[in-house]
Structures are given as structure tokens and as C-alpha cells.
XYZ file of C-alpha atoms in Angstrom:
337
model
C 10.866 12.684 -6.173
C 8.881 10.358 -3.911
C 10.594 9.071 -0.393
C 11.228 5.163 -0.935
C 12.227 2.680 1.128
C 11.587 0.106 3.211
C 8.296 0.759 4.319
C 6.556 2.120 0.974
C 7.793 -1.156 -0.889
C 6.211 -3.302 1.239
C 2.890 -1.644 1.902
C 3.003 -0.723 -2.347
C 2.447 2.794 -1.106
C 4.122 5.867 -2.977
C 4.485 8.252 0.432
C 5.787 6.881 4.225
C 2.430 8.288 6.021
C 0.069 6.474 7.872
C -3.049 7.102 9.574
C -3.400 6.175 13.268
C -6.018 3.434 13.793
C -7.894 5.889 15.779
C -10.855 4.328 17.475
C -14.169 5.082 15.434
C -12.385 8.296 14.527
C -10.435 6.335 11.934
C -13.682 5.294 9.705
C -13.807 3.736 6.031
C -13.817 7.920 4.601
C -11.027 8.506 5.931
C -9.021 5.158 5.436
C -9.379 5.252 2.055
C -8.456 9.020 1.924
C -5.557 8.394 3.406
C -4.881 5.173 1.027
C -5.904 6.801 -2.348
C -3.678 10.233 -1.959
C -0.518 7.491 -1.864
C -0.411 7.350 2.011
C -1.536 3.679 3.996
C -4.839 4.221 5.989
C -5.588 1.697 9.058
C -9.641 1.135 10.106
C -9.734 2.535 13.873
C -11.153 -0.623 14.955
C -10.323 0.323 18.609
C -12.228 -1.683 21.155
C -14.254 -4.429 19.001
C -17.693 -2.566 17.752
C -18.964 -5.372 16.196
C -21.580 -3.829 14.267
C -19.786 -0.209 13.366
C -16.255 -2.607 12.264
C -18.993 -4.586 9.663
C -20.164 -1.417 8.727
C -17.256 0.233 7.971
C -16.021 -3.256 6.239
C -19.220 -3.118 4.064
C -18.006 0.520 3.144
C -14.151 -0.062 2.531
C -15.545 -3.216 0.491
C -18.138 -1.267 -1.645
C -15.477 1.455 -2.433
C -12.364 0.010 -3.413
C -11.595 0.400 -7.403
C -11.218 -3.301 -8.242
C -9.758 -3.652 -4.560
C -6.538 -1.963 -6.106
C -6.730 0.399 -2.868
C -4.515 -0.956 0.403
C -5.706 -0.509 4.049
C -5.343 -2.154 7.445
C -7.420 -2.370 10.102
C -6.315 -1.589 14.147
C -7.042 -3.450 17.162
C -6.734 -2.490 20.725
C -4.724 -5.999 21.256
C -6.038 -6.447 25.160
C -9.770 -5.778 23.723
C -9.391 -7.849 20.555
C -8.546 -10.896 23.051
C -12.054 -10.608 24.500
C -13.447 -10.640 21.339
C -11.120 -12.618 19.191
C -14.201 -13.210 16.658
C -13.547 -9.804 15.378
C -10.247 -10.817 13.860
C -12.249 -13.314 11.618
C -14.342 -10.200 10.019
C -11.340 -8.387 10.018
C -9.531 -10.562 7.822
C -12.426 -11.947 5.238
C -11.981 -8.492 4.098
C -8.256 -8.878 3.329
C -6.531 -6.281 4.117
C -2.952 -5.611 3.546
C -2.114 -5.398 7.316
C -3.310 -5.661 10.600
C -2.551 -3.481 14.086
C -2.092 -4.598 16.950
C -1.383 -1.847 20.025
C -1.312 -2.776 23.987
C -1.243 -6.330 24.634
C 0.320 -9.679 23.641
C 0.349 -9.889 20.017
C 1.090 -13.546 19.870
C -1.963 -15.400 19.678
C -2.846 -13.263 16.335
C 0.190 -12.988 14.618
C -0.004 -16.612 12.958
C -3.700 -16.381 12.190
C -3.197 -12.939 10.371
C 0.337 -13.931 9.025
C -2.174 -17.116 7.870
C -4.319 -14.476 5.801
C -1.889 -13.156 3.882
C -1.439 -10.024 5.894
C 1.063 -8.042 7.557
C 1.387 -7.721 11.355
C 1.972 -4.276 12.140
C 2.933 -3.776 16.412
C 2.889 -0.123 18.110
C 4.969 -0.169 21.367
C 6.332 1.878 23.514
C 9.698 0.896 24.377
C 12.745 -0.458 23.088
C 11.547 -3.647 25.809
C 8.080 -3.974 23.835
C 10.082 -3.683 20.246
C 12.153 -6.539 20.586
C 9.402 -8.815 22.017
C 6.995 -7.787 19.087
C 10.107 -8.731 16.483
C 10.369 -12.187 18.244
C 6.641 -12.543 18.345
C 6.986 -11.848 14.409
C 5.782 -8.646 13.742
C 6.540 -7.366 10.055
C 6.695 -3.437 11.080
C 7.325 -1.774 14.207
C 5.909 1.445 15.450
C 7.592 3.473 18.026
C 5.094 5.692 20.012
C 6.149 8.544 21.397
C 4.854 9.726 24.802
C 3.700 13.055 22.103
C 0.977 11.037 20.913
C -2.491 11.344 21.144
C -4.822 8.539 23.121
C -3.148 6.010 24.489
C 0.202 5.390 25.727
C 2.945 5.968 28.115
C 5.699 8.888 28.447
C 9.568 8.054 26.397
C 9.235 11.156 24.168
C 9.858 10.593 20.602
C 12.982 11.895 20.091
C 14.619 9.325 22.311
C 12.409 6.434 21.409
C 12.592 6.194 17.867
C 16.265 5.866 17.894
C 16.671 3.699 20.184
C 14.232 1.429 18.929
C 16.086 1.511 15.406
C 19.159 0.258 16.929
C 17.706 -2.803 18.754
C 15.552 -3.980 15.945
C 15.544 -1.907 12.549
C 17.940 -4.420 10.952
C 15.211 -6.927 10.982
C 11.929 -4.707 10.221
C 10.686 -1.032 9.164
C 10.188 1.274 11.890
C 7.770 4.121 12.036
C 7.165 7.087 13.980
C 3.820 7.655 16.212
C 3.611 10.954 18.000
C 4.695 14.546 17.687
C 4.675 14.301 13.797
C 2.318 16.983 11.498
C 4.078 18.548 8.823
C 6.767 17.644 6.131
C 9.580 18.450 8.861
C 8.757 15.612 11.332
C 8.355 13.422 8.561
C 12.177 14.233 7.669
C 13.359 14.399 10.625
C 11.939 10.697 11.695
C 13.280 9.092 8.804
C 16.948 10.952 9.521
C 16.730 9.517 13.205
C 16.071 6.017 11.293
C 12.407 5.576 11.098
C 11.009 4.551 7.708
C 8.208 6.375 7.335
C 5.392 8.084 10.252
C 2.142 6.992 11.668
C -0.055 10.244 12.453
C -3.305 10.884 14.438
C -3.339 14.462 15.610
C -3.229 15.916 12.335
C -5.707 13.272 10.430
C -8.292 13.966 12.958
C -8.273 17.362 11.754
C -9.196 16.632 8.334
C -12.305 17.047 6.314
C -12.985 13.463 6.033
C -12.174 12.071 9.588
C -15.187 10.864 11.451
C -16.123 13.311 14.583
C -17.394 16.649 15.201
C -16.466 19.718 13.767
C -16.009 21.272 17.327
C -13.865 18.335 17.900
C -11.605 19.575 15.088
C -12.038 22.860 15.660
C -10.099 22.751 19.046
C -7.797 20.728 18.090
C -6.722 23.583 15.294
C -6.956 26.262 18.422
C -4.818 24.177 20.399
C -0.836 24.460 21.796
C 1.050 21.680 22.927
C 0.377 22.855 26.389
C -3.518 22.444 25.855
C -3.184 18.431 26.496
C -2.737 16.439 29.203
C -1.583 12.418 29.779
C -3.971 10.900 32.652
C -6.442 8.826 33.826
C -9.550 11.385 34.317
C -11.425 10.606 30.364
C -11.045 6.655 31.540
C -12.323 7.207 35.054
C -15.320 9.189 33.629
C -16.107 6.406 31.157
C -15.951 4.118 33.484
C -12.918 1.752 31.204
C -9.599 1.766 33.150
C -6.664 1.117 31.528
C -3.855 -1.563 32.374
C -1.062 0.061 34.081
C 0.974 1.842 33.077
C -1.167 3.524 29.796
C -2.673 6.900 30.567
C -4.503 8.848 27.592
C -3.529 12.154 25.949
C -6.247 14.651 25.181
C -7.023 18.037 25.134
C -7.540 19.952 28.554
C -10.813 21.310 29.239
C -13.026 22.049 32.481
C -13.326 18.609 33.503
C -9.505 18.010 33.821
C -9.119 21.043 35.417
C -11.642 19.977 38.227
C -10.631 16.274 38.397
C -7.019 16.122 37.570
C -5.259 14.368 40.599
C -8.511 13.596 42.260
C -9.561 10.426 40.317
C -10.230 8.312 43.094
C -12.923 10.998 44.472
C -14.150 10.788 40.971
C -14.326 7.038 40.729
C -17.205 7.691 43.329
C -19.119 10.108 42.151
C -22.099 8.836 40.130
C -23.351 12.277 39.358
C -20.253 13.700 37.651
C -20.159 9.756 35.654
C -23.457 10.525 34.623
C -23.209 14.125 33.371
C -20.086 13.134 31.749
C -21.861 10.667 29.657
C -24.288 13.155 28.711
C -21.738 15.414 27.942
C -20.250 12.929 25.177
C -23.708 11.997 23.966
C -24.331 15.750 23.716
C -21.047 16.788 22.283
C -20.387 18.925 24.668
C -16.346 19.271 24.867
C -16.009 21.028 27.943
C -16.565 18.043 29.985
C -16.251 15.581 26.655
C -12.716 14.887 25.868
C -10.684 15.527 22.498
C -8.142 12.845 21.858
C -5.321 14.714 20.509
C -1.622 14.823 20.515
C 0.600 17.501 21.573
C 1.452 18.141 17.598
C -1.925 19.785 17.847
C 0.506 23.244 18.336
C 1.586 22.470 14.526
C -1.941 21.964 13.214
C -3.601 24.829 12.108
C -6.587 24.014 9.594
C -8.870 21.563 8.714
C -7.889 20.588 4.820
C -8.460 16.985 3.229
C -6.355 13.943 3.750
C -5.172 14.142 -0.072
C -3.453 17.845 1.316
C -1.914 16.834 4.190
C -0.231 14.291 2.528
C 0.358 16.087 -0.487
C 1.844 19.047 1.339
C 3.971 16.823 3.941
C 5.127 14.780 1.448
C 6.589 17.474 -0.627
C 8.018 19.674 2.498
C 9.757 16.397 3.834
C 11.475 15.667 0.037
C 12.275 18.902 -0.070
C 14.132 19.030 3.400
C 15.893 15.838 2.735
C 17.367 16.958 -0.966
C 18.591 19.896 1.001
C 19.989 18.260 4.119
C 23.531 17.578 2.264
C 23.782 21.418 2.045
C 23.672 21.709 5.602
C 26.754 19.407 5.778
C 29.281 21.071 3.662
C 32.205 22.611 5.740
C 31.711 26.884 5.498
C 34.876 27.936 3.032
C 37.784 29.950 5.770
C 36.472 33.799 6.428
C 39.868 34.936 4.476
C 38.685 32.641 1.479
C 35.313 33.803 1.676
C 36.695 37.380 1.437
C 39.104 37.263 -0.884
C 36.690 36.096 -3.331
């Protein structure tokens, strides 16, 4: 039977999966993928596109059945503050929640809580958790140092607890980063999490905006194939705030600029070919934002599958998990029967 809690209750959702408000990689396809095979789907509304975000509105609005179909749309929080307009759009086309990752949530939270929407708060520390509660964030997600694009490095595994303890009396927590298949789905919502927030594995789905060869590598890929750093922000010429760094995959411009940023901050002829690179598609010098559950992914299905087959793997996990508790019978018991 379906996993419920927390989490699926309030969203009206029938599995604990969400997609990752992956910038422009997150489109209106694969939203409402995500949304209509029972999972939530967030808009990847990243750094404030004005014109792709009314797009991709225009989309979400032209396909919803009866607008019976949730979704949310993401922010880059520091971005969205530069362009605060952008929350206005975001919310005439009512969505059921709104994300807000890297940066003061509070002047948005009343505006959105206003609209009838959820505020929804990645972070990446127990710190940034119980600031985003007080700020009055409706659902927390703990991201892992795993996780694709941006972030910083507490891995998962010590994160998500510790998060749960300081503030998931008061909200639902999710999981960001390391999760692909039906076990890290179980295995978040044992260490308290109610439900999991993936990127990684989305982006390597038919629907997901992007290249093919994008995808492609990310299926060929071990966790030892990315790499947290500054290099993909030097090239494009957006530094982060301290102390994010980016996850992607490694290719032959990390290997030549990896620990020599500052040399690279100053050379106009490697900016330039990098930007031809992206325009060209050209992912040896191009980066691949990707996670290091890219080891677990291993085709390219639909949304509708991954959650399908995730969903069922993690029910069947946790149904068997009391198994796994039972006390072995004595070896002379066991024997004599």
C-alpha cells in the first residue's frame, strides 16, 4: 500500500517523491510528470528567466486537467531578491507551494503564505533548519552534501537526522541528495524524513528538459565521476556566496582547472570557449549538474517509472523491515526442530 504521512497529506500527493527545482532542467514536461504519476513536481525556476518562467507558466496553465494537478515552483532565494517581481508571476498561477533555496527566506514567506501556498525551505544545516522554521517555513528539506548543483558538504546520512531532531516536531522533513531508487527512499523516511526530494535521477528521464548527451553521462557515471567546486561558476562568470560550491560531473575542463580558479578567473579565452562549449553542447568543457547518486542511475525511463518503481521497492522494504528485527531462535532450538 501507498507510504502516508505527513508530507503526502499535505501536498494531497499519493507517493513522498519530489522533483528538485532544477534550474531550466526542471520545465512544465517534467513537473507535471512528476505531479500526475502521484509524486509533487517543483518548476526549476532557478535564477529568475523572466520570459522562459512565463513560458513554462503558460504551459503548466494550459495542461492541468481542471487544475486538479499540484506543482510548485523553485527559486534561487538570493536571485529571487533581485528580481522579487518574479514571485508575483509565480503566484497568479497558484501553485500549491513555493521553494525557496540559498538565502533569507523572510521577505517571501508572508507574501506566498498570503497566496495560499506553502513555503517549502532547502538548507543545509541543522543552523539553516531552525531559522527557516522560525522564519515559517511549512516543510523543510535537508540537503545533503550528495546532491547535485548547489550546496555545501554535511553528507546525508548525518544531516537528515539531525535536522529531524531539532525541528521535525514542528514540520515535514525531506531528503535532498544521494537518493535514486526505492532503498533511499526507505531508508530516509527510517532516519525520520517524510518523504525525498530528487534531482540526479529526474534529470535522467525521458521528459526532463536537456540533452540527451547530458543524460547519457549521467547513466555512464560513478559516484566518483563528480566533483563539488567552483570551476562551472568561474567559467560562467556567476560566483556563488560563500560557502556554496556546485556538484557536477567531471570532465576535461575540471581536470585542467580544478584548484587553479583564480588563473582561470583571468583567462578570457578559456571564458569564451567555455561559453561556446555550452551553446554548442559540447560536455567536455560544458558541465553536467549531477549528484553523486548518478552511480545508482542506470537508464533513461519516464518520470511515471521512476516513481512507480521507487515507490513500490521502498513499500516493499519497509513491510519487510520488522523481519529484520525479530531475535534469530537459539542454534539448539533451531536444530532441534
Amino acid at each position: 500500500m501507498p507510504i502516508a504521512n505527513s508530507f503526502t497529506k499535505l501536498f494531497g500527493i499519493r507517493h513522498p517523491i519530489a522533483l528538485a527545482a532544477m534550474d531550466l532542467v526542471a520545465d512544465a514536461r517534467l513537473t507535471l510528470a512528476v505531479s500526475e504519476a502521484g509524486g509533487f513536481g517543483f518548476l526549476g525556476a532557478g535564477y529568475g528567466d523572466a520570459e522562459w518562467l512565463d513560458r513554462e507558466l503558460a504551459i503548466l496553465a494550459g495542461s492541468r486537467g481542471a487544475g486538479s494537478t499540484p506543482f510548485g515552483i523553485g527559486f534561487i532565494t538570493w536571485s529571487l531578491a533581485k528580481h522579487p517581481e518574479l514571485l508575483d508571476s509565480a503566484l497568479a498561477a497558484k501553485p500549491k507551494a513555493i521553494w525557496l533555496s540559498f538565502g533569507d527566506p523572510e521577505p517571501f514567506v508572508q507574501p506566498i503564505k498570503d497566496a495560499g501556498a506553502l513555503v517549502v525551505c532547502q538548507v543545509q544545516s541543522v543552523e539553516m533548519a531552525v531559522d527557516a522554521v522560525s522564519r515559517g517555513a511549512d516543510v523543510v528539506i535537508a540537503q545533503g552534501g550528495e546532491a547535485g548543483g548547489h550546496g555545501i558538504s554535511c553528507g546525508s546520512l548525518a544531516l537528515l537526522p539531525a535536522v529531524v531532531d531539532a525541528v521535525g516536531n514542528k514540520v515535514p522533513v525531506l531528503l535532498a541528495g544521494g537518493v535514486a531508487d526505492g532503498r533511499g527512499l526507505s531508508a530516509a523516511i527510517m532516519l525520520g524524513a517524510q518523504g525525498v526530494v530528487m534531482g540526479t535521477r529526474f534529470y535522467a528521464s525521458q521528459e526532463a528538459a536537456g540533452s540527451i548527451l547530458a543524460k547519457q553521462r549521467i547513466v555512464r557515471a560513478s559516484g566518483a565521476d563528480t566533483l563539488r567546486s567552483i570551476v562551472f561558476d568561474v567559467s560562467r562568470r556567476n560566483i556563488w556566496p560563500i560557502p556554496y560550491t556546485g556538484r557536477c560531473l567531471v570532465n576535461d575542463h575540471t581536470d585542467r582547472w580544478y584548484g587553479r580558479e583564480l588563473e582561470l578567473m583571468r583567462r578570457g579565452d578559456a571564458l569564451e570557449a567555455f561559453a561556446r562549449a555550452r551553446q554548442a553542447g559540447d560536455y567536455d568543457t560544458a558541465p553536467v549538474i549531477a549528484g553523486e547518486a548518478a552511480a545508482l542511475i542506470h537508464d533513461i525511463p519516464s518520470a511515471a517509472d521512476i516513481i512507480h518503481r521507487m515507490a513500490a521497492e521502498a513499500e516493499s522494504l519497509l513491510l519487510a523491515a520488522p523481519q529484520l528485527a525479530r531475535q534469530p531462535e537459539p542454534a539448539a532450538k533451531a536444530a532441534a526442530s
